[in-house]
């Protein structure tokens, strides 16, 4: 068990003052104290971390970091799986709604195509009827003109 006393380094078990060129720094996870040198930190880095402690900065020793990563990864994986499942369900729901809308649009377009085809057929029939009537009128007019010309001669 690491020493939680500032008097000894939990890594090398030497007293704090035996490593005069380095400062002691406390792990925010196990709360053990370490020489900055034993944690591959410069004196400057250790002082920065210590001075920022009250500002929400947390520091973890090399022993605790792997444990934190495993715990966080496990929790994150569970949360990520839940999020992915929720996203999949939402996407499936949206896909179903989209497919229903597309089917509605397809039916409406087919209905319009049938209506358009019926209207086109009806217009073609009307045009044909008008052409026939025009032809008869032209024929009648031609006959009447021919009679009028004959009567003048």
PDB file of C-alpha atoms in Angstrom:
ATOM      1  CA  UNK A   1       0.000   0.000   0.000  1.00  0.00           C
ATOM      2  CA  UNK A   2       1.465   3.346  -0.988  1.00  0.00           C
ATOM      3  CA  UNK A   3       2.381   5.766   1.745  1.00  0.00           C
ATOM      4  CA  UNK A   4      -0.119   8.582   2.144  1.00  0.00           C
ATOM      5  CA  UNK A   5       2.396  10.566   4.151  1.00  0.00           C
ATOM      6  CA  UNK A   6       4.254  13.440   2.533  1.00  0.00           C
ATOM      7  CA  UNK A   7       7.388  12.250   4.387  1.00  0.00           C
ATOM      8  CA  UNK A   8       8.142   9.321   2.038  1.00  0.00           C
ATOM      9  CA  UNK A   9       7.777   8.709  -1.687  1.00  0.00           C
ATOM     10  CA  UNK A  10       5.328   5.883  -2.363  1.00  0.00           C
ATOM     11  CA  UNK A  11       7.418   4.809  -5.368  1.00  0.00           C
ATOM     12  CA  UNK A  12      11.008   4.724  -4.051  1.00  0.00           C
ATOM     13  CA  UNK A  13      10.298   4.761  -0.288  1.00  0.00           C
ATOM     14  CA  UNK A  14      12.925   7.460   0.229  1.00  0.00           C
ATOM     15  CA  UNK A  15      12.222  10.416   2.446  1.00  0.00           C
ATOM     16  CA  UNK A  16      10.989  13.583   0.818  1.00  0.00           C
ATOM     17  CA  UNK A  17      14.146  15.568   1.619  1.00  0.00           C
ATOM     18  CA  UNK A  18      16.490  12.886   0.216  1.00  0.00           C
ATOM     19  CA  UNK A  19      15.625  14.035  -3.317  1.00  0.00           C
ATOM     20  CA  UNK A  20      16.274  17.754  -2.866  1.00  0.00           C
ATOM     21  CA  UNK A  21      16.179  18.576  -6.563  1.00  0.00           C
ATOM     22  CA  UNK A  22      12.564  17.435  -6.908  1.00  0.00           C
ATOM     23  CA  UNK A  23       9.301  18.280  -5.217  1.00  0.00           C
ATOM     24  CA  UNK A  24       6.683  15.980  -3.764  1.00  0.00           C
ATOM     25  CA  UNK A  25       3.366  15.649  -5.538  1.00  0.00           C
ATOM     26  CA  UNK A  26       0.195  13.900  -4.378  1.00  0.00           C
ATOM     27  CA  UNK A  27      -1.872  11.566  -6.570  1.00  0.00           C
ATOM     28  CA  UNK A  28      -5.529  12.574  -6.638  1.00  0.00           C
ATOM     29  CA  UNK A  29      -6.594   8.934  -6.921  1.00  0.00           C
ATOM     30  CA  UNK A  30      -4.606   6.941  -4.329  1.00  0.00           C
ATOM     31  CA  UNK A  31      -3.590  10.097  -2.390  1.00  0.00           C
ATOM     32  CA  UNK A  32      -0.003   8.828  -2.086  1.00  0.00           C
ATOM     33  CA  UNK A  33       2.943  11.235  -2.323  1.00  0.00           C
ATOM     34  CA  UNK A  34       5.709  10.877  -4.923  1.00  0.00           C
ATOM     35  CA  UNK A  35       8.943  12.570  -5.854  1.00  0.00           C
ATOM     36  CA  UNK A  36       8.344  14.354  -9.143  1.00  0.00           C
ATOM     37  CA  UNK A  37      11.434  12.539 -10.476  1.00  0.00           C
ATOM     38  CA  UNK A  38       9.899   9.127  -9.609  1.00  0.00           C
ATOM     39  CA  UNK A  39       6.919  10.019 -11.811  1.00  0.00           C
ATOM     40  CA  UNK A  40       9.004  11.387 -14.704  1.00  0.00           C
ATOM     41  CA  UNK A  41       7.961  14.955 -13.962  1.00  0.00           C
ATOM     42  CA  UNK A  42      10.284  17.927 -13.889  1.00  0.00           C
ATOM     43  CA  UNK A  43      10.259  20.166 -10.837  1.00  0.00           C
ATOM     44  CA  UNK A  44       8.613  22.828 -13.010  1.00  0.00           C
ATOM     45  CA  UNK A  45       5.828  20.445 -14.153  1.00  0.00           C
ATOM     46  CA  UNK A  46       5.176  19.246 -10.598  1.00  0.00           C
ATOM     47  CA  UNK A  47       4.961  22.852  -9.361  1.00  0.00           C
ATOM     48  CA  UNK A  48       2.527  23.739 -12.169  1.00  0.00           C
ATOM     49  CA  UNK A  49       0.301  20.804 -11.239  1.00  0.00           C
ATOM     50  CA  UNK A  50       0.474  21.599  -7.515  1.00  0.00           C
ATOM     51  CA  UNK A  51      -0.299  25.286  -8.077  1.00  0.00           C
ATOM     52  CA  UNK A  52      -3.300  24.432 -10.283  1.00  0.00           C
ATOM     53  CA  UNK A  53      -4.798  21.930  -7.842  1.00  0.00           C
ATOM     54  CA  UNK A  54      -7.392  24.389  -6.512  1.00  0.00           C
ATOM     55  CA  UNK A  55      -8.423  25.212 -10.095  1.00  0.00           C
ATOM     56  CA  UNK A  56      -9.774  21.753 -10.910  1.00  0.00           C
ATOM     57  CA  UNK A  57      -6.536  20.249 -12.228  1.00  0.00           C
ATOM     58  CA  UNK A  58      -6.056  16.678 -11.090  1.00  0.00           C
ATOM     59  CA  UNK A  59      -2.930  14.547 -11.316  1.00  0.00           C
ATOM     60  CA  UNK A  60      -2.678  10.746 -11.211  1.00  0.00           C
ATOM     61  CA  UNK A  61       0.397   8.627 -10.568  1.00  0.00           C
ATOM     62  CA  UNK A  62       1.641   6.009 -13.030  1.00  0.00           C
ATOM     63  CA  UNK A  63       0.109   3.252 -10.875  1.00  0.00           C
ATOM     64  CA  UNK A  64      -3.393   4.759 -10.865  1.00  0.00           C
ATOM     65  CA  UNK A  65      -3.596   5.870 -14.510  1.00  0.00           C
ATOM     66  CA  UNK A  66      -4.032   2.314 -15.922  1.00  0.00           C
ATOM     67  CA  UNK A  67      -6.714   1.547 -13.323  1.00  0.00           C
ATOM     68  CA  UNK A  68      -8.553   4.771 -14.145  1.00  0.00           C
ATOM     69  CA  UNK A  69      -8.352   4.061 -17.870  1.00  0.00           C
ATOM     70  CA  UNK A  70      -9.778   0.568 -17.376  1.00  0.00           C
ATOM     71  CA  UNK A  71     -12.586   1.850 -15.143  1.00  0.00           C
ATOM     72  CA  UNK A  72     -13.379   4.768 -17.421  1.00  0.00           C
ATOM     73  CA  UNK A  73     -13.171   2.607 -20.530  1.00  0.00           C
ATOM     74  CA  UNK A  74     -15.543   0.085 -19.001  1.00  0.00           C
ATOM     75  CA  UNK A  75     -18.017   2.780 -18.025  1.00  0.00           C
ATOM     76  CA  UNK A  76     -17.591   4.617 -21.329  1.00  0.00           C
ATOM     77  CA  UNK A  77     -18.095   1.380 -23.265  1.00  0.00           C
ATOM     78  CA  UNK A  78     -21.356   0.704 -21.438  1.00  0.00           C
ATOM     79  CA  UNK A  79     -22.507   4.270 -22.035  1.00  0.00           C
ATOM     80  CA  UNK A  80     -21.329   4.126 -25.651  1.00  0.00           C
ATOM     81  CA  UNK A  81     -23.175   0.834 -26.239  1.00  0.00           C
ATOM     82  CA  UNK A  82     -26.310   2.352 -24.739  1.00  0.00           C
ATOM     83  CA  UNK A  83     -25.918   5.456 -26.898  1.00  0.00           C
ATOM     84  CA  UNK A  84     -25.300   3.382 -30.024  1.00  0.00           C
ATOM     85  CA  UNK A  85     -28.358   1.229 -29.286  1.00  0.00           C
ATOM     86  CA  UNK A  86     -30.485   4.325 -28.747  1.00  0.00           C
ATOM     87  CA  UNK A  87     -29.143   5.848 -31.980  1.00  0.00           C
ATOM     88  CA  UNK A  88     -29.838   2.649 -33.921  1.00  0.00           C
ATOM     89  CA  UNK A  89     -33.403   2.555 -32.609  1.00  0.00           C
ATOM     90  CA  UNK A  90     -33.903   6.222 -33.501  1.00  0.00           C
ATOM     91  CA  UNK A  91     -32.439   5.665 -36.988  1.00  0.00           C
ATOM     92  CA  UNK A  92     -34.689   2.649 -37.543  1.00  0.00           C
ATOM     93  CA  UNK A  93     -37.687   4.704 -36.447  1.00  0.00           C
ATOM     94  CA  UNK A  94     -36.684   7.552 -38.755  1.00  0.00           C
ATOM     95  CA  UNK A  95     -36.065   5.086 -41.595  1.00  0.00           C
ATOM     96  CA  UNK A  96     -39.569   3.619 -41.137  1.00  0.00           C
ATOM     97  CA  UNK A  97     -41.127   7.087 -41.128  1.00  0.00           C
ATOM     98  CA  UNK A  98     -39.148   8.018 -44.233  1.00  0.00           C
ATOM     99  CA  UNK A  99     -40.204   4.824 -46.032  1.00  0.00           C
ATOM    100  CA  UNK A 100     -43.860   5.497 -45.127  1.00  0.00           C
ATOM    101  CA  UNK A 101     -43.589   9.062 -46.459  1.00  0.00           C
ATOM    102  CA  UNK A 102     -41.922   7.813 -49.665  1.00  0.00           C
ATOM    103  CA  UNK A 103     -44.705   5.255 -50.137  1.00  0.00           C
ATOM    104  CA  UNK A 104     -47.305   8.002 -49.641  1.00  0.00           C
ATOM    105  CA  UNK A 105     -45.523  10.191 -52.193  1.00  0.00           C
ATOM    106  CA  UNK A 106     -45.246   7.265 -54.622  1.00  0.00           C
ATOM    107  CA  UNK A 107     -48.985   6.562 -54.338  1.00  0.00           C
ATOM    108  CA  UNK A 108     -49.773  10.261 -54.839  1.00  0.00           C
ATOM    109  CA  UNK A 109     -47.527  10.441 -57.926  1.00  0.00           C
ATOM    110  CA  UNK A 110     -49.117   7.295 -59.373  1.00  0.00           C
ATOM    111  CA  UNK A 111     -52.553   8.806 -58.722  1.00  0.00           C
ATOM    112  CA  UNK A 112     -51.508  12.005 -60.477  1.00  0.00           C
ATOM    113  CA  UNK A 113     -50.103   9.991 -63.387  1.00  0.00           C
ATOM    114  CA  UNK A 114     -53.422   8.147 -63.771  1.00  0.00           C
ATOM    115  CA  UNK A 115     -55.347  11.409 -63.496  1.00  0.00           C
ATOM    116  CA  UNK A 116     -52.996  13.027 -66.020  1.00  0.00           C
ATOM    117  CA  UNK A 117     -53.316  10.041 -68.365  1.00  0.00           C
ATOM    118  CA  UNK A 118     -57.120  10.143 -68.110  1.00  0.00           C
ATOM    119  CA  UNK A 119     -57.129  13.918 -68.726  1.00  0.00           C
ATOM    120  CA  UNK A 120     -54.788  13.512 -71.688  1.00  0.00           C
ATOM    121  CA  UNK A 121     -56.977  10.770 -73.168  1.00  0.00           C
ATOM    122  CA  UNK A 122     -60.093  12.893 -72.664  1.00  0.00           C
ATOM    123  CA  UNK A 123     -58.383  15.934 -74.253  1.00  0.00           C
ATOM    124  CA  UNK A 124     -57.253  13.819 -77.215  1.00  0.00           C
ATOM    125  CA  UNK A 125     -60.834  12.599 -77.667  1.00  0.00           C
ATOM    126  CA  UNK A 126     -62.115  16.199 -77.510  1.00  0.00           C
ATOM    127  CA  UNK A 127     -59.486  17.333 -80.011  1.00  0.00           C
ATOM    128  CA  UNK A 128     -60.404  14.503 -82.372  1.00  0.00           C
ATOM    129  CA  UNK A 129     -64.088  15.420 -82.048  1.00  0.00           C
ATOM    130  CA  UNK A 130     -63.331  19.102 -82.741  1.00  0.00           C
ATOM    131  CA  UNK A 131     -61.174  18.144 -85.745  1.00  0.00           C
ATOM    132  CA  UNK A 132     -64.048  16.057 -87.103  1.00  0.00           C
ATOM    133  CA  UNK A 133     -66.485  18.936 -86.601  1.00  0.00           C
ATOM    134  CA  UNK A 134     -64.068  21.371 -88.260  1.00  0.00           C
ATOM    135  CA  UNK A 135     -63.622  19.037 -91.208  1.00  0.00           C
ATOM    136  CA  UNK A 136     -67.416  18.767 -91.639  1.00  0.00           C
ATOM    137  CA  UNK A 137     -67.782  22.556 -91.438  1.00  0.00           C
ATOM    138  CA  UNK A 138     -65.007  23.045 -94.002  1.00  0.00           C
ATOM    139  CA  UNK A 139     -66.703  20.456 -96.228  1.00  0.00           C
ATOM    140  CA  UNK A 140     -70.083  22.132 -95.860  1.00  0.00           C
ATOM    141  CA  UNK A 141     -68.573  25.551 -96.505  1.00  0.00           C
ATOM    142  CA  UNK A 142     -66.809  24.270 -99.598  1.00  0.00           C
ATOM    143  CA  UNK A 143     -70.063  22.765-100.939  1.00  0.00           C
ATOM    144  CA  UNK A 144     -71.965  25.981-100.290  1.00  0.00           C
ATOM    145  CA  UNK A 145     -69.252  28.072-101.966  1.00  0.00           C
ATOM    146  CA  UNK A 146     -69.268  25.774-104.963  1.00  0.00           C
ATOM    147  CA  UNK A 147     -73.077  26.164-105.233  1.00  0.00           C
ATOM    148  CA  UNK A 148     -72.829  29.921-104.938  1.00  0.00           C
ATOM    149  CA  UNK A 149     -70.189  30.061-107.652  1.00  0.00           C
ATOM    150  CA  UNK A 150     -72.338  27.874-109.916  1.00  0.00           C
ATOM    151  CA  UNK A 151     -75.335  30.077-109.438  1.00  0.00           C
ATOM    152  CA  UNK A 152     -73.390  33.165-110.455  1.00  0.00           C
ATOM    153  CA  UNK A 153     -72.272  31.636-113.758  1.00  0.00           C
TER     154      UNK A 153
END
